[in-house]
Amino acid sequence: MDKPVKPDLQFAKEIIKAGGESLKKCYQCSTCTVVCNLSPEDKPFPRKEMLYAQWGLKEKLFKNPDIWLCHHCGDCTAYCPRGAKPGEVLGAVRKLMIKNYSPPSFLANWVADPKYLLLIFLIPLLFFLGEMALLGYFSGIEIPRGENGEMSYVAFLPPVPWIDIPFMAIAGFAVICFYLGVKKYWLDLTEGVELKRKDIYNCIYETIKDILLHKKFQLCTLNKNRSTAHLLVLYAFIGLAITTGIAAFYEWVLRWEAPYPQTNIVKIIGNISGIALVIGMLLIIANRTKNAVKQGLGSYFDWLLITIIFAVGITGFLAEILREAEVETLGYASYIAHLVFVFALFAYAPHSKMAHMVYRTTAMVFAKTAMREEVKKEEAA
Ligand code: SF4
Ligand code: SF4
């Protein structure tokens, strides 16, 4: 006999507080499921998730890959006749899932709550300022310059290991948090489920291909531009990771000190990626504000990540332009701000919306192993 359903109204309240305020308006008409182009014929979403959320069925929501198979396109929100905003409700559930899976949960609380906004940026700022104070930069010493007397962030900043080692430490911390979170999520997803495909590496390969081509995003109806914007940001991140790798090789292996000329490959890839990042983020902001009435503006959680990524791009360019123009004080301040935002991006990645790239990828791999691929409505008709 099936177990009786036990509503958890406390959890339903948590979803409401996390951004699912409109949850109670849903009257289960299923329009959202019909319009969602990512919803599979077998166990379609998001109508059933709206019901689970109203009843506060935490386990059913958390062990459900559909929460992450939703790409938050907002089509369902636009067509919901009751204004229940299912896209936003699923976004709120994802936020609670990140807190549940990524340890330590207090960091997720910091990232999700505006009252900690100052604190999350103050930590890296005080860290960098503290390093500079230790080196005597606030005791009136002359700011060092590069080998040829040029303005140089490498000469100005604490020695390279003082910057690189803390960044490597926070990147390692993020990897451990993600590893623990994904392991727990995968165990929950696969509990009692028969994995029909055993070729897990092929499933991972197919998922990465889908992500690189943004196949799922292209199925969105109302907000088609979202795919281009998101794709630009994705490739910008890949380009910036390559840039960082080359710069580390220059510094640690070849012992070549920055700044590098604009014609150097590291600058070319870095600048192109930076431009793609800023344009992609501007498009994301424009899309969100343009479609806010129909599809929802998104929560504080969404906007915090948008702000951090945008600030990483802008402060990076500002620092570069000001260095080329030899505008010292503003240039140094921009560079410190850039480091603070990059630190925040990495350190809080497992607890911010950035975690979507890992948990959604896990859910997509699971969907392939369980052969739970979506069937487009027109194919099924
Ligand atoms: S969320 Fe809206 S469209 Fe979906 S079932 Fe509820 S009322 Fe209908
Ligand atoms: S936001 Fe888009 S992908 Fe998510 S359930 Fe709604 S229509 Fe489907």
XYZ file of C-alpha atoms in Angstrom, residues 14-380:
367
model
C 10.426 28.098 3.158
C 9.747 27.864 -0.596
C 7.528 30.939 -0.381
C 10.234 32.817 1.533
C 12.884 31.720 -0.975
C 11.031 33.447 -3.833
C 7.960 31.258 -4.498
C 5.433 33.802 -3.121
C 2.911 33.018 -5.873
C 2.864 29.297 -5.117
C -0.617 29.212 -3.538
C -2.263 30.677 -6.621
C -1.813 27.458 -8.597
C -5.072 25.583 -9.243
C -3.468 22.691 -11.157
C -4.790 23.509 -14.644
C -1.585 22.122 -16.233
C -1.152 24.909 -18.782
C 2.466 25.244 -17.626
C 3.215 21.608 -18.424
C 1.656 21.950 -21.858
C 3.715 25.014 -22.790
C 7.035 23.764 -21.378
C 9.141 22.567 -24.300
C 11.614 20.812 -22.018
C 9.016 18.696 -20.288
C 9.121 14.990 -21.236
C 5.963 13.049 -22.088
C 6.777 10.644 -19.300
C 6.387 12.390 -15.906
C 6.003 15.927 -17.335
C 6.716 19.077 -15.294
C 6.168 21.658 -13.735
C 2.509 21.102 -12.693
C 3.345 18.198 -10.413
C 6.197 20.206 -8.837
C 3.732 23.002 -8.082
C 1.597 20.470 -6.195
C 4.605 19.054 -4.329
C 5.634 22.602 -3.426
C 2.147 23.534 -2.172
C 2.193 20.468 0.070
C 5.807 21.036 1.087
C 6.879 17.572 -0.115
C 10.582 18.190 0.298
C 11.785 14.694 -0.510
C 9.737 14.487 -3.693
C 11.143 17.832 -4.815
C 14.769 17.247 -3.874
C 14.995 13.744 -5.370
C 13.371 14.965 -8.552
C 15.697 15.660 -11.535
C 13.016 17.836 -13.175
C 13.752 20.674 -10.759
C 17.113 21.066 -12.521
C 15.993 19.955 -15.982
C 13.933 23.162 -15.951
C 16.139 25.849 -17.538
C 14.123 28.746 -16.058
C 13.067 30.065 -19.468
C 9.841 31.502 -18.006
C 7.480 30.234 -20.754
C 5.269 28.563 -18.126
C 5.185 31.716 -16.001
C 4.142 33.781 -19.009
C 1.201 31.501 -19.804
C 0.021 30.583 -16.301
C -3.602 31.855 -16.117
C -3.348 32.326 -12.341
C -0.061 34.210 -12.136
C 1.385 31.380 -10.013
C 4.808 31.853 -11.663
C 5.896 28.190 -11.783
C 9.303 29.165 -13.229
C 10.004 31.320 -10.164
C 8.719 28.627 -7.787
C 11.099 26.068 -9.305
C 13.883 28.645 -8.992
C 13.077 28.970 -5.263
C 13.202 25.177 -4.847
C 16.600 25.079 -6.610
C 17.880 27.683 -4.171
C 16.816 25.495 -1.225
C 18.378 22.452 -2.899
C 21.727 24.230 -3.183
C 21.541 24.969 0.549
C 20.637 21.343 1.263
C 23.383 19.762 -0.834
C 26.369 22.154 -0.776
C 28.137 22.182 2.603
C 28.519 24.242 4.766
C 24.917 25.479 4.751
C 25.701 28.748 6.609
C 27.462 29.973 3.439
C 24.282 29.315 1.459
C 22.398 31.414 4.039
C 24.877 34.264 3.581
C 24.536 34.173 -0.183
C 20.736 33.946 -0.143
C 20.076 36.718 2.366
C 20.575 40.422 1.486
C 21.494 41.207 5.084
C 24.869 39.463 4.500
C 25.573 41.300 1.247
C 28.199 43.585 2.742
C 29.859 40.760 4.648
C 30.415 38.537 1.608
C 32.391 41.298 -0.112
C 34.038 42.621 3.061
C 35.770 39.275 3.716
C 37.892 39.290 0.520
C 38.337 43.093 0.655
C 39.731 43.007 4.201
C 41.894 40.042 3.248
C 43.590 41.886 0.376
C 43.838 45.159 2.311
C 45.301 43.221 5.254
C 47.983 41.704 3.020
C 48.846 45.177 1.718
C 48.967 46.615 5.245
C 51.402 43.850 6.226
C 53.651 44.924 3.362
C 53.558 48.495 4.649
C 51.520 49.988 1.779
C 49.533 52.159 4.166
C 52.616 53.564 5.903
C 53.474 55.995 3.152
C 55.862 53.805 1.132
C 56.222 54.639 -2.536
C 54.075 52.401 -4.738
C 56.460 50.092 -6.609
C 56.446 50.136 -10.420
C 57.391 47.615 -13.105
C 60.892 46.819 -14.404
C 60.726 49.620 -16.997
C 59.191 52.136 -14.608
C 55.661 51.477 -15.932
C 52.530 51.158 -13.815
C 52.256 47.470 -12.925
C 49.707 45.579 -10.848
C 52.234 42.790 -10.290
C 54.697 45.265 -8.763
C 51.965 47.024 -6.750
C 50.288 43.957 -5.331
C 51.645 41.637 -2.636
C 54.038 39.052 -4.135
C 52.343 36.664 -6.592
C 52.152 33.681 -4.174
C 50.239 35.908 -1.712
C 47.532 36.224 -4.349
C 47.748 32.908 -6.207
C 47.874 30.637 -3.158
C 44.715 32.078 -1.489
C 42.915 31.825 -4.852
C 44.034 28.208 -5.270
C 42.850 27.516 -1.701
C 39.357 28.912 -2.321
C 39.140 27.103 -5.681
C 40.062 23.868 -3.852
C 37.436 24.628 -1.191
C 34.800 25.121 -3.913
C 35.770 21.825 -5.590
C 35.429 19.919 -2.275
C 32.012 21.501 -1.558
C 30.831 20.630 -5.074
C 32.153 17.077 -4.793
C 30.303 16.473 -1.506
C 27.127 18.124 -2.825
C 27.036 16.207 -6.106
C 27.768 12.903 -4.368
C 24.832 13.431 -2.002
C 22.538 14.590 -4.820
C 23.468 11.647 -7.069
C 22.742 9.171 -4.234
C 19.338 10.797 -3.732
C 18.560 10.798 -7.453
C 19.492 7.161 -7.970
C 17.935 5.742 -4.802
C 15.554 2.977 -5.893
C 15.901 3.927 -9.578
C 17.041 1.527 -12.251
C 19.745 3.138 -14.402
C 18.882 1.867 -17.853
C 22.151 2.980 -19.443
C 25.387 1.733 -17.947
C 27.672 3.782 -20.234
C 27.961 6.670 -17.782
C 30.965 8.223 -19.570
C 28.980 8.432 -22.809
C 26.122 10.033 -20.870
C 28.536 12.627 -19.453
C 29.979 13.254 -22.938
C 26.495 13.694 -24.467
C 25.503 16.049 -21.639
C 28.591 18.212 -22.126
C 27.843 18.349 -25.863
C 24.255 19.451 -25.130
C 25.563 22.153 -22.795
C 28.194 23.427 -25.247
C 25.540 23.687 -27.974
C 22.896 24.957 -25.543
C 20.360 22.633 -27.113
C 17.882 22.883 -24.248
C 17.938 26.691 -24.099
C 17.088 26.843 -27.783
C 13.746 25.174 -27.047
C 12.548 28.242 -25.113
C 9.732 30.035 -26.898
C 9.254 33.563 -25.568
C 12.809 34.303 -24.568
C 14.866 33.005 -27.495
C 17.662 35.576 -26.989
C 18.418 33.960 -23.668
C 20.259 31.156 -25.422
C 22.656 33.573 -27.187
C 23.301 35.548 -23.995
C 23.911 32.453 -21.881
C 26.103 30.906 -24.579
C 28.261 34.052 -24.742
C 28.792 33.937 -20.981
C 29.573 30.214 -21.056
C 32.249 30.587 -23.762
C 33.589 33.705 -22.043
C 34.170 31.635 -18.892
C 35.920 28.928 -20.933
C 38.106 31.620 -22.570
C 38.923 33.199 -19.198
C 39.842 29.793 -17.748
C 42.243 29.281 -20.689
C 43.644 32.785 -20.117
C 44.247 32.040 -16.433
C 45.949 28.750 -17.331
C 48.313 30.444 -19.811
C 49.058 33.295 -17.371
C 49.865 30.758 -14.632
C 52.190 28.943 -17.074
C 53.959 32.232 -17.871
C 54.349 33.113 -14.198
C 55.143 29.800 -12.592
C 56.987 27.925 -15.358
C 58.471 30.510 -17.752
C 58.880 33.143 -15.022
C 57.543 35.873 -17.347
C 56.116 38.740 -15.375
C 52.958 40.644 -16.313
C 51.998 43.059 -17.812
C 52.092 41.375 -21.214
C 51.762 43.308 -24.497
C 48.296 43.524 -26.045
C 49.545 41.343 -28.922
C 50.392 38.434 -26.597
C 48.041 35.432 -26.924
C 47.089 35.661 -23.246
C 45.865 39.253 -23.721
C 44.082 38.451 -26.986
C 42.119 35.505 -25.518
C 41.534 37.411 -22.260
C 40.216 40.537 -23.992
C 37.932 38.653 -26.402
C 36.553 36.580 -23.500
C 36.105 39.704 -21.372
C 34.152 41.439 -24.149
C 31.974 38.325 -24.615
C 31.350 38.250 -20.858
C 30.254 41.886 -20.632
C 28.053 41.674 -23.763
C 26.519 38.374 -22.585
C 25.734 39.833 -19.158
C 24.254 42.999 -20.674
C 21.984 40.820 -22.831
C 20.968 38.757 -19.792
C 20.107 41.922 -17.840
C 18.214 43.373 -20.825
C 16.255 40.113 -21.339
C 15.322 39.863 -17.692
C 14.117 43.435 -17.418
C 12.328 43.382 -20.802
C 10.381 40.212 -19.928
C 9.945 40.957 -16.217
C 6.167 41.410 -16.322
C 5.474 38.190 -18.242
C 8.204 35.914 -17.033
C 9.251 37.305 -13.672
C 12.257 39.460 -12.806
C 14.059 36.779 -10.798
C 15.067 36.760 -7.156
C 17.828 38.450 -5.139
C 19.710 35.142 -5.459
C 19.637 35.409 -9.298
C 20.625 39.061 -9.294
C 23.518 38.607 -6.894
C 25.232 36.256 -9.338
C 24.423 38.508 -12.298
C 25.931 41.463 -10.409
C 29.099 39.585 -9.403
C 29.785 38.295 -12.936
C 29.057 41.668 -14.507
C 31.290 43.382 -11.936
C 34.122 40.899 -12.669
C 34.002 41.888 -16.361
C 33.664 45.646 -15.836
C 36.351 45.980 -13.140
C 38.698 43.802 -15.227
C 38.409 46.119 -18.224
C 38.513 49.244 -16.093
C 41.729 48.085 -14.421
C 43.294 47.302 -17.804
C 42.315 50.619 -19.394
C 43.458 52.635 -16.363
C 46.794 50.826 -16.309
C 47.368 51.532 -19.992
C 46.486 55.197 -19.292
C 48.722 55.224 -16.183
C 45.875 56.459 -13.937
C 47.327 55.134 -10.705
C 44.981 55.446 -7.712
C 41.809 54.622 -9.628
C 43.617 51.835 -11.499
C 44.842 50.182 -8.292
C 41.400 50.536 -6.698
C 39.779 48.934 -9.774
C 42.210 46.046 -9.638
C 41.520 45.393 -5.941
C 37.765 45.547 -6.688
C 38.311 43.063 -9.540
C 40.106 40.650 -7.199
C 37.306 40.989 -4.621
C 34.625 40.081 -7.194
C 36.663 37.178 -8.625
C 37.206 35.894 -5.072
C 33.446 36.122 -4.377
C 32.650 34.317 -7.636
C 34.880 31.355 -6.743
C 34.479 31.199 -2.964
C 30.665 31.242 -3.027
C 30.225 29.245 -6.267
C 28.909 26.077 -4.539
C 26.361 28.170 -2.594
C 25.321 30.811 -5.119
C 23.327 30.422 -8.307
C 26.645 29.507 -9.933
C 26.059 26.029 -8.488
C 23.419 25.519 -11.187
C 26.153 24.559 -13.647
C 27.081 21.560 -11.484
C 23.674 20.405 -10.185
C 21.935 20.870 -13.550
C 24.709 18.936 -15.283
C 24.276 16.125 -12.721
C 20.508 16.035 -13.320
C 21.066 15.997 -17.108
C 23.491 13.069 -16.820
C 20.986 11.267 -14.602
C 18.206 11.895 -17.141
C 20.331 10.229 -19.808
C 21.319 7.241 -17.658
C 17.690 6.720 -16.652
C 16.681 7.289 -20.313
C 14.422 10.085 -19.159
C 15.075 12.295 -22.158
C 12.552 14.913 -23.102
C 10.226 14.425 -26.052
C 9.245 17.602 -27.815
C 5.536 18.150 -28.052
C 5.499 18.369 -31.847
C 7.402 15.049 -32.120
C 4.977 13.346 -29.804
